[in-house]
PDB file of C-alpha atoms in Angstrom:
ATOM      1  CA  UNK A1028      10.955  14.941  -8.732  1.00 54.00           C
ATOM      2  CA  UNK A1029       8.491  12.360  -9.681  1.00 74.00           C
ATOM      3  CA  UNK A1030       7.264  10.105  -6.716  1.00 92.00           C
ATOM      4  CA  UNK A1031       6.729   6.350  -6.834  1.00 96.00           C
ATOM      5  CA  UNK A1032       4.799   5.440  -9.799  1.00 96.00           C
ATOM      6  CA  UNK A1033       2.338   2.381  -9.835  1.00 97.00           C
ATOM      7  CA  UNK A1034       0.167   1.016 -12.993  1.00 97.00           C
ATOM      8  CA  UNK A1035      -2.331   0.247 -13.564  1.00 97.00           C
ATOM      9  CA  UNK A1036      -4.037   2.249 -10.793  1.00 96.00           C
ATOM     10  CA  UNK A1037      -7.143  -0.232 -11.330  1.00 97.00           C
ATOM     11  CA  UNK A1038      -7.288  -3.752 -12.483  1.00 98.00           C
ATOM     12  CA  UNK A1039     -10.001  -6.088 -13.046  1.00 98.00           C
ATOM     13  CA  UNK A1040      -9.373  -9.527 -13.528  1.00 98.00           C
ATOM     14  CA  UNK A1041     -11.492 -12.797 -13.894  1.00 98.00           C
ATOM     15  CA  UNK A1042     -10.734 -15.723 -11.529  1.00 98.00           C
ATOM     16  CA  UNK A1043      -8.007 -17.740 -13.023  1.00 98.00           C
ATOM     17  CA  UNK A1044      -6.362 -14.914 -14.863  1.00 98.00           C
ATOM     18  CA  UNK A1045      -2.877 -13.398 -14.435  1.00 98.00           C
ATOM     19  CA  UNK A1046      -2.398  -9.927 -12.901  1.00 98.00           C
ATOM     20  CA  UNK A1047       0.812  -7.866 -13.332  1.00 98.00           C
ATOM     21  CA  UNK A1048       1.367  -4.981 -11.232  1.00 98.00           C
ATOM     22  CA  UNK A1049       4.224  -2.548 -11.932  1.00 98.00           C
ATOM     23  CA  UNK A1050       6.166  -0.023  -9.820  1.00 98.00           C
ATOM     24  CA  UNK A1051       8.717   2.452 -10.729  1.00 97.00           C
ATOM     25  CA  UNK A1052      10.723   3.788  -7.702  1.00 95.00           C
ATOM     26  CA  UNK A1053      11.543   7.320  -6.975  1.00 94.00           C
ATOM     27  CA  UNK A1054      14.615   8.401  -8.700  1.00 90.00           C
ATOM     28  CA  UNK A1055      17.638   7.563  -6.743  1.00 87.00           C
ATOM     29  CA  UNK A1056      16.192   4.736  -4.740  1.00 90.00           C
ATOM     30  CA  UNK A1057      17.097   1.463  -5.220  1.00 89.00           C
ATOM     31  CA  UNK A1058      15.072  -0.486  -2.754  1.00 92.00           C
ATOM     32  CA  UNK A1059      11.634  -1.653  -3.385  1.00 95.00           C
ATOM     33  CA  UNK A1060       9.036  -2.898  -1.173  1.00 96.00           C
ATOM     34  CA  UNK A1061       5.383  -4.333  -1.857  1.00 98.00           C
ATOM     35  CA  UNK A1062       2.466  -4.193   0.719  1.00 98.00           C
ATOM     36  CA  UNK A1063      -0.760  -5.573   0.531  1.00 98.00           C
ATOM     37  CA  UNK A1064      -3.951  -3.965   2.111  1.00 97.00           C
ATOM     38  CA  UNK A1065      -6.739  -6.310   2.801  1.00 92.00           C
ATOM     39  CA  UNK A1066      -9.923  -4.926   4.166  1.00 82.00           C
ATOM     40  CA  UNK A1067      -9.854  -7.149   7.448  1.00 78.00           C
ATOM     41  CA  UNK A1068      -6.060  -7.501   7.919  1.00 81.00           C
ATOM     42  CA  UNK A1069      -4.707  -3.872   7.464  1.00 89.00           C
ATOM     43  CA  UNK A1070      -1.340  -3.235   5.550  1.00 95.00           C
ATOM     44  CA  UNK A1071       1.139  -6.017   5.523  1.00 96.00           C
ATOM     45  CA  UNK A1072       4.598  -6.458   4.064  1.00 96.00           C
ATOM     46  CA  UNK A1073       5.025  -8.781   1.133  1.00 97.00           C
ATOM     47  CA  UNK A1074       8.398  -8.716  -0.414  1.00 96.00           C
ATOM     48  CA  UNK A1075      11.518  -6.525  -0.450  1.00 94.00           C
ATOM     49  CA  UNK A1076      13.806  -6.282  -3.517  1.00 94.00           C
ATOM     50  CA  UNK A1077      16.909  -4.644  -4.713  1.00 92.00           C
ATOM     51  CA  UNK A1078      17.968  -4.561  -8.406  1.00 89.00           C
ATOM     52  CA  UNK A1079      17.830  -7.981  -9.550  1.00 89.00           C
ATOM     53  CA  UNK A1080      17.648  -9.543  -6.177  1.00 93.00           C
ATOM     54  CA  UNK A1081      14.779 -10.789  -3.822  1.00 94.00           C
ATOM     55  CA  UNK A1082      16.079  -9.903  -0.305  1.00 92.00           C
ATOM     56  CA  UNK A1083      13.096 -11.059   1.685  1.00 92.00           C
ATOM     57  CA  UNK A1084       9.864 -12.484   0.361  1.00 93.00           C
ATOM     58  CA  UNK A1085       8.800 -13.751   3.815  1.00 92.00           C
ATOM     59  CA  UNK A1086       5.310 -11.937   3.514  1.00 93.00           C
ATOM     60  CA  UNK A1087       4.351 -13.362   0.005  1.00 95.00           C
ATOM     61  CA  UNK A1088       1.893 -16.355  -0.348  1.00 94.00           C
ATOM     62  CA  UNK A1089       3.773 -19.346  -1.191  1.00 90.00           C
ATOM     63  CA  UNK A1090       1.872 -20.024  -4.372  1.00 94.00           C
ATOM     64  CA  UNK A1091       0.921 -18.070  -7.381  1.00 97.00           C
ATOM     65  CA  UNK A1092       2.898 -14.876  -6.185  1.00 98.00           C
ATOM     66  CA  UNK A1093       6.182 -13.645  -7.602  1.00 97.00           C
ATOM     67  CA  UNK A1094       8.140 -10.549  -7.512  1.00 97.00           C
ATOM     68  CA  UNK A1095      11.143  -9.242  -9.676  1.00 96.00           C
ATOM     69  CA  UNK A1096      12.897  -5.928 -10.040  1.00 96.00           C
ATOM     70  CA  UNK A1097      15.164  -6.141 -13.140  1.00 93.00           C
ATOM     71  CA  UNK A1098      18.308  -4.301 -13.981  1.00 91.00           C
ATOM     72  CA  UNK A1099      16.231  -2.218 -16.234  1.00 91.00           C
ATOM     73  CA  UNK A1100      12.629  -1.415 -15.902  1.00 93.00           C
ATOM     74  CA  UNK A1101      10.006  -1.361 -13.332  1.00 96.00           C
ATOM     75  CA  UNK A1102       9.510  -3.824 -10.352  1.00 97.00           C
ATOM     76  CA  UNK A1103       6.807  -6.400 -11.246  1.00 98.00           C
ATOM     77  CA  UNK A1104       4.450  -8.166  -8.906  1.00 98.00           C
ATOM     78  CA  UNK A1105       2.896 -11.170 -10.584  1.00 98.00           C
ATOM     79  CA  UNK A1106      -0.210 -12.844  -9.460  1.00 98.00           C
ATOM     80  CA  UNK A1107      -0.988 -16.179 -11.346  1.00 98.00           C
ATOM     81  CA  UNK A1108      -4.473 -17.757 -11.421  1.00 98.00           C
ATOM     82  CA  UNK A1109      -6.039 -15.248  -9.435  1.00 98.00           C
ATOM     83  CA  UNK A1110      -8.860 -15.753  -6.804  1.00 97.00           C
ATOM     84  CA  UNK A1111     -11.525 -13.501  -5.254  1.00 95.00           C
ATOM     85  CA  UNK A1112      -9.270 -13.471  -1.978  1.00 94.00           C
ATOM     86  CA  UNK A1113      -6.666 -11.585  -4.074  1.00 96.00           C
ATOM     87  CA  UNK A1114      -8.803  -8.601  -4.354  1.00 96.00           C
ATOM     88  CA  UNK A1115      -6.940  -5.716  -2.482  1.00 96.00           C
ATOM     89  CA  UNK A1116      -4.956  -2.731  -2.829  1.00 97.00           C
ATOM     90  CA  UNK A1117      -1.225  -3.508  -3.605  1.00 98.00           C
ATOM     91  CA  UNK A1118       1.205  -0.798  -2.597  1.00 98.00           C
ATOM     92  CA  UNK A1119       4.756  -0.151  -3.626  1.00 97.00           C
ATOM     93  CA  UNK A1120       7.259   1.744  -1.775  1.00 96.00           C
ATOM     94  CA  UNK A1121      10.737   2.780  -2.201  1.00 95.00           C
ATOM     95  CA  UNK A1122      13.743   4.052  -0.095  1.00 92.00           C
ATOM     96  CA  UNK A1123      17.444   4.981  -0.687  1.00 87.00           C
ATOM     97  CA  UNK A1124      18.546   2.541   1.803  1.00 72.00           C
ATOM     98  CA  UNK A1125      17.569   0.435   4.719  1.00 65.00           C
ATOM     99  CA  UNK A1126      17.755   0.707   8.469  1.00 58.00           C
ATOM    100  CA  UNK A1127      16.747   4.302   8.980  1.00 60.00           C
ATOM    101  CA  UNK A1128      15.499   4.680   5.558  1.00 82.00           C
ATOM    102  CA  UNK A1129      12.172   6.640   4.922  1.00 91.00           C
ATOM    103  CA  UNK A1130       9.758   4.668   2.652  1.00 93.00           C
ATOM    104  CA  UNK A1131       7.823   6.664   0.158  1.00 94.00           C
ATOM    105  CA  UNK A1132       4.613   4.876  -1.102  1.00 96.00           C
ATOM    106  CA  UNK A1133       2.946   4.862  -4.529  1.00 96.00           C
ATOM    107  CA  UNK A1134      -0.842   5.373  -5.323  1.00 95.00           C
ATOM    108  CA  UNK A1135      -1.233   1.740  -5.101  1.00 96.00           C
ATOM    109  CA  UNK A1136      -3.185  -0.656  -7.419  1.00 97.00           C
ATOM    110  CA  UNK A1137      -6.397  -1.782  -6.688  1.00 96.00           C
ATOM    111  CA  UNK A1138      -7.057  -5.281  -7.805  1.00 97.00           C
ATOM    112  CA  UNK A1139     -10.772  -6.605  -8.221  1.00 97.00           C
ATOM    113  CA  UNK A1140     -11.084 -10.369  -9.058  1.00 97.00           C
ATOM    114  CA  UNK A1141     -14.705 -11.164 -10.474  1.00 97.00           C
TER     115      UNK A1141
ATOM    116  CA  UNK B1396       7.497  -9.795  15.463  1.00 88.00           C
ATOM    117  CA  UNK B1397       6.917  -6.010  16.630  1.00 93.00           C
ATOM    118  CA  UNK B1398       3.515  -5.102  17.736  1.00 95.00           C
ATOM    119  CA  UNK B1399       1.973  -1.611  16.747  1.00 97.00           C
ATOM    120  CA  UNK B1400      -1.181  -0.499  18.554  1.00 98.00           C
ATOM    121  CA  UNK B1401      -2.854   2.716  17.706  1.00 98.00           C
ATOM    122  CA  UNK B1402      -5.641   4.618  19.616  1.00 97.00           C
ATOM    123  CA  UNK B1403      -8.273   5.714  19.391  1.00 98.00           C
ATOM    124  CA  UNK B1404      -9.613   3.487  16.656  1.00 97.00           C
ATOM    125  CA  UNK B1405     -12.006   5.947  15.594  1.00 97.00           C
ATOM    126  CA  UNK B1406     -12.362   9.631  16.120  1.00 97.00           C
ATOM    127  CA  UNK B1407     -14.928  12.244  15.209  1.00 97.00           C
ATOM    128  CA  UNK B1408     -14.251  15.956  15.346  1.00 96.00           C
ATOM    129  CA  UNK B1409     -15.907  19.125  14.544  1.00 97.00           C
ATOM    130  CA  UNK B1410     -13.951  21.316  12.199  1.00 97.00           C
ATOM    131  CA  UNK B1411     -11.536  23.589  14.317  1.00 97.00           C
ATOM    132  CA  UNK B1412     -11.068  21.054  16.909  1.00 98.00           C
ATOM    133  CA  UNK B1413      -7.632  19.643  17.981  1.00 97.00           C
ATOM    134  CA  UNK B1414      -6.666  16.025  18.384  1.00 97.00           C
ATOM    135  CA  UNK B1415      -3.978  13.592  19.474  1.00 98.00           C
ATOM    136  CA  UNK B1416      -3.462  10.202  17.959  1.00 98.00           C
ATOM    137  CA  UNK B1417      -1.318   7.728  19.778  1.00 98.00           C
ATOM    138  CA  UNK B1418       1.057   4.753  18.677  1.00 98.00           C
ATOM    139  CA  UNK B1419       2.536   2.416  21.164  1.00 98.00           C
ATOM    140  CA  UNK B1420       5.205  -0.194  19.771  1.00 97.00           C
ATOM    141  CA  UNK B1421       6.432  -3.269  21.481  1.00 96.00           C
ATOM    142  CA  UNK B1422      10.273  -3.150  20.825  1.00 93.00           C
ATOM    143  CA  UNK B1423      13.005  -0.734  19.729  1.00 93.00           C
ATOM    144  CA  UNK B1424      12.740   0.815  16.315  1.00 91.00           C
ATOM    145  CA  UNK B1425      15.057   2.280  13.644  1.00 88.00           C
ATOM    146  CA  UNK B1426      12.396   4.082  11.805  1.00 91.00           C
ATOM    147  CA  UNK B1427       8.750   5.379  12.718  1.00 96.00           C
ATOM    148  CA  UNK B1428       6.584   6.936  10.078  1.00 97.00           C
ATOM    149  CA  UNK B1429       3.040   8.440  10.170  1.00 98.00           C
ATOM    150  CA  UNK B1430       0.751   8.258   7.129  1.00 97.00           C
ATOM    151  CA  UNK B1431      -2.515   9.672   6.161  1.00 97.00           C
ATOM    152  CA  UNK B1432      -4.722   7.552   3.809  1.00 96.00           C
ATOM    153  CA  UNK B1433      -6.970   9.651   2.115  1.00 91.00           C
ATOM    154  CA  UNK B1434     -10.532   8.761   1.030  1.00 88.00           C
ATOM    155  CA  UNK B1435      -9.007   7.877  -2.569  1.00 89.00           C
ATOM    156  CA  UNK B1436      -6.855   5.417  -0.822  1.00 91.00           C
ATOM    157  CA  UNK B1437      -3.378   7.076  -1.189  1.00 92.00           C
ATOM    158  CA  UNK B1438      -0.910   6.981   1.458  1.00 94.00           C
ATOM    159  CA  UNK B1439       0.563  10.316   2.179  1.00 94.00           C
ATOM    160  CA  UNK B1440       3.921  10.544   4.019  1.00 95.00           C
ATOM    161  CA  UNK B1441       3.471  12.866   7.032  1.00 97.00           C
ATOM    162  CA  UNK B1442       6.419  12.461   9.298  1.00 97.00           C
ATOM    163  CA  UNK B1443       9.727  10.308   9.502  1.00 95.00           C
ATOM    164  CA  UNK B1444      10.243  10.338  13.033  1.00 96.00           C
ATOM    165  CA  UNK B1445      12.209   7.597  14.898  1.00 93.00           C
ATOM    166  CA  UNK B1446      12.742  10.030  17.799  1.00 94.00           C
ATOM    167  CA  UNK B1447      12.355  13.579  18.626  1.00 97.00           C
ATOM    168  CA  UNK B1448       9.615  16.322  17.721  1.00 98.00           C
ATOM    169  CA  UNK B1449       8.787  17.529  14.266  1.00 97.00           C
ATOM    170  CA  UNK B1450       6.217  20.044  13.041  1.00 97.00           C
ATOM    171  CA  UNK B1451       4.628  20.672   9.666  1.00 96.00           C
ATOM    172  CA  UNK B1452       1.997  23.243   9.637  1.00 97.00           C
ATOM    173  CA  UNK B1453      -1.030  22.252  11.542  1.00 97.00           C
ATOM    174  CA  UNK B1454       0.480  18.676  12.197  1.00 98.00           C
ATOM    175  CA  UNK B1455       3.271  17.860  14.728  1.00 98.00           C
ATOM    176  CA  UNK B1456       4.632  14.564  16.003  1.00 98.00           C
ATOM    177  CA  UNK B1457       6.549  13.483  18.755  1.00 98.00           C
ATOM    178  CA  UNK B1458       8.362  10.109  19.336  1.00 98.00           C
ATOM    179  CA  UNK B1459       9.730   8.942  22.798  1.00 97.00           C
ATOM    180  CA  UNK B1460      11.760   5.989  21.669  1.00 94.00           C
ATOM    181  CA  UNK B1461      12.829   4.907  25.173  1.00 95.00           C
ATOM    182  CA  UNK B1462       9.118   4.608  26.276  1.00 97.00           C
ATOM    183  CA  UNK B1463       8.118   3.189  22.859  1.00 97.00           C
ATOM    184  CA  UNK B1464       5.412   5.508  21.857  1.00 98.00           C
ATOM    185  CA  UNK B1465       4.644   8.280  19.235  1.00 98.00           C
ATOM    186  CA  UNK B1466       1.990  11.116  19.186  1.00 98.00           C
ATOM    187  CA  UNK B1467       0.497  12.700  16.226  1.00 98.00           C
ATOM    188  CA  UNK B1468      -1.129  16.118  16.976  1.00 98.00           C
ATOM    189  CA  UNK B1469      -3.595  17.692  14.631  1.00 98.00           C
ATOM    190  CA  UNK B1470      -4.481  21.217  15.407  1.00 97.00           C
ATOM    191  CA  UNK B1471      -7.465  23.366  13.975  1.00 97.00           C
ATOM    192  CA  UNK B1472      -8.739  20.257  11.902  1.00 97.00           C
ATOM    193  CA  UNK B1473     -10.199  20.656   8.513  1.00 97.00           C
ATOM    194  CA  UNK B1474     -12.746  18.442   6.634  1.00 96.00           C
ATOM    195  CA  UNK B1475      -9.805  17.466   4.238  1.00 95.00           C
ATOM    196  CA  UNK B1476      -7.966  15.807   7.262  1.00 96.00           C
ATOM    197  CA  UNK B1477     -10.554  13.125   7.362  1.00 95.00           C
ATOM    198  CA  UNK B1478      -9.153   9.601   6.521  1.00 95.00           C
ATOM    199  CA  UNK B1479      -7.237   6.979   8.224  1.00 96.00           C
ATOM    200  CA  UNK B1480      -3.963   7.697   9.914  1.00 98.00           C
ATOM    201  CA  UNK B1481      -1.426   5.009  10.278  1.00 98.00           C
ATOM    202  CA  UNK B1482       1.684   4.482  12.253  1.00 98.00           C
ATOM    203  CA  UNK B1483       4.409   2.197  10.741  1.00 97.00           C
ATOM    204  CA  UNK B1484       7.533   0.947  12.559  1.00 95.00           C
ATOM    205  CA  UNK B1485      10.644  -0.537  11.170  1.00 91.00           C
ATOM    206  CA  UNK B1486      11.970  -2.842  14.060  1.00 89.00           C
ATOM    207  CA  UNK B1487      15.797  -2.615  15.188  1.00 86.00           C
ATOM    208  CA  UNK B1488      18.083  -5.535  14.438  1.00 76.00           C
ATOM    209  CA  UNK B1489      17.219  -8.809  12.260  1.00 67.00           C
ATOM    210  CA  UNK B1490      15.358  -7.890   9.281  1.00 63.00           C
ATOM    211  CA  UNK B1491      15.085  -4.085   9.655  1.00 65.00           C
ATOM    212  CA  UNK B1492      13.495  -2.777   6.633  1.00 81.00           C
ATOM    213  CA  UNK B1493      10.080  -3.976   6.510  1.00 89.00           C
ATOM    214  CA  UNK B1494       7.397  -1.508   7.906  1.00 94.00           C
ATOM    215  CA  UNK B1495       4.746  -3.073  10.434  1.00 95.00           C
ATOM    216  CA  UNK B1496       1.688  -1.031  10.719  1.00 97.00           C
ATOM    217  CA  UNK B1497      -0.969  -0.344  13.056  1.00 97.00           C
ATOM    218  CA  UNK B1498      -4.511  -0.870  12.485  1.00 96.00           C
ATOM    219  CA  UNK B1499      -5.004   2.935  12.103  1.00 97.00           C
ATOM    220  CA  UNK B1500      -7.147   5.582  13.509  1.00 97.00           C
ATOM    221  CA  UNK B1501     -10.131   6.497  11.580  1.00 96.00           C
ATOM    222  CA  UNK B1502     -10.676  10.314  11.692  1.00 97.00           C
ATOM    223  CA  UNK B1503     -13.825  11.962  10.614  1.00 97.00           C
ATOM    224  CA  UNK B1504     -13.830  15.810  10.640  1.00 97.00           C
ATOM    225  CA  UNK B1505     -17.384  17.304  10.178  1.00 96.00           C
ATOM    226  CA  UNK B1506     -18.066  20.853   8.878  1.00 95.00           C
TER     227      UNK B1506
END
């Protein structure tokens, strides 16, 4: 039973470029969460999605960041016009449900902005 | 929002020693998870333990929800146990799905 898949594992972008991070949840899971790990801030919630719906994006920066979880295919976290401060590890997690649902994490995508 | 505090922040052990890591949280929770972030950065699920006690090999965990704390026990530590241990909670009520993480305990096990 495959776990949560993320790709790419490492991504290097120059300032001003776009970054696209992909996440495929565990089989049977329909709830996806994105978290970001910054060196000085620890792991922080960004967004929670179900198929075709953004449920809570309260942790997302207001500009340049967006997320989607289409009916078919992986969830995508998109960062436009990246800046050096976006350099971080981005983790995706999935669960079967919410409220008493264990979250399983993918290996993360390490974004480096040069 | 809910606050999560972990102690100690750093811990250095000799191989074979035992240790206890603590997680305090400020409000009632639906979910509490312990993770190990290995030196390659991967987050490994250790326990899903909103209450009670669980054991998995050399690791065990206890959560006393009424007193708002959880403990992670590591026995006969090995060098491969090194890394950061995170406690994360899902608060009850309201937006009860997002995990709030503590700052972690950095464990170093020396041979």
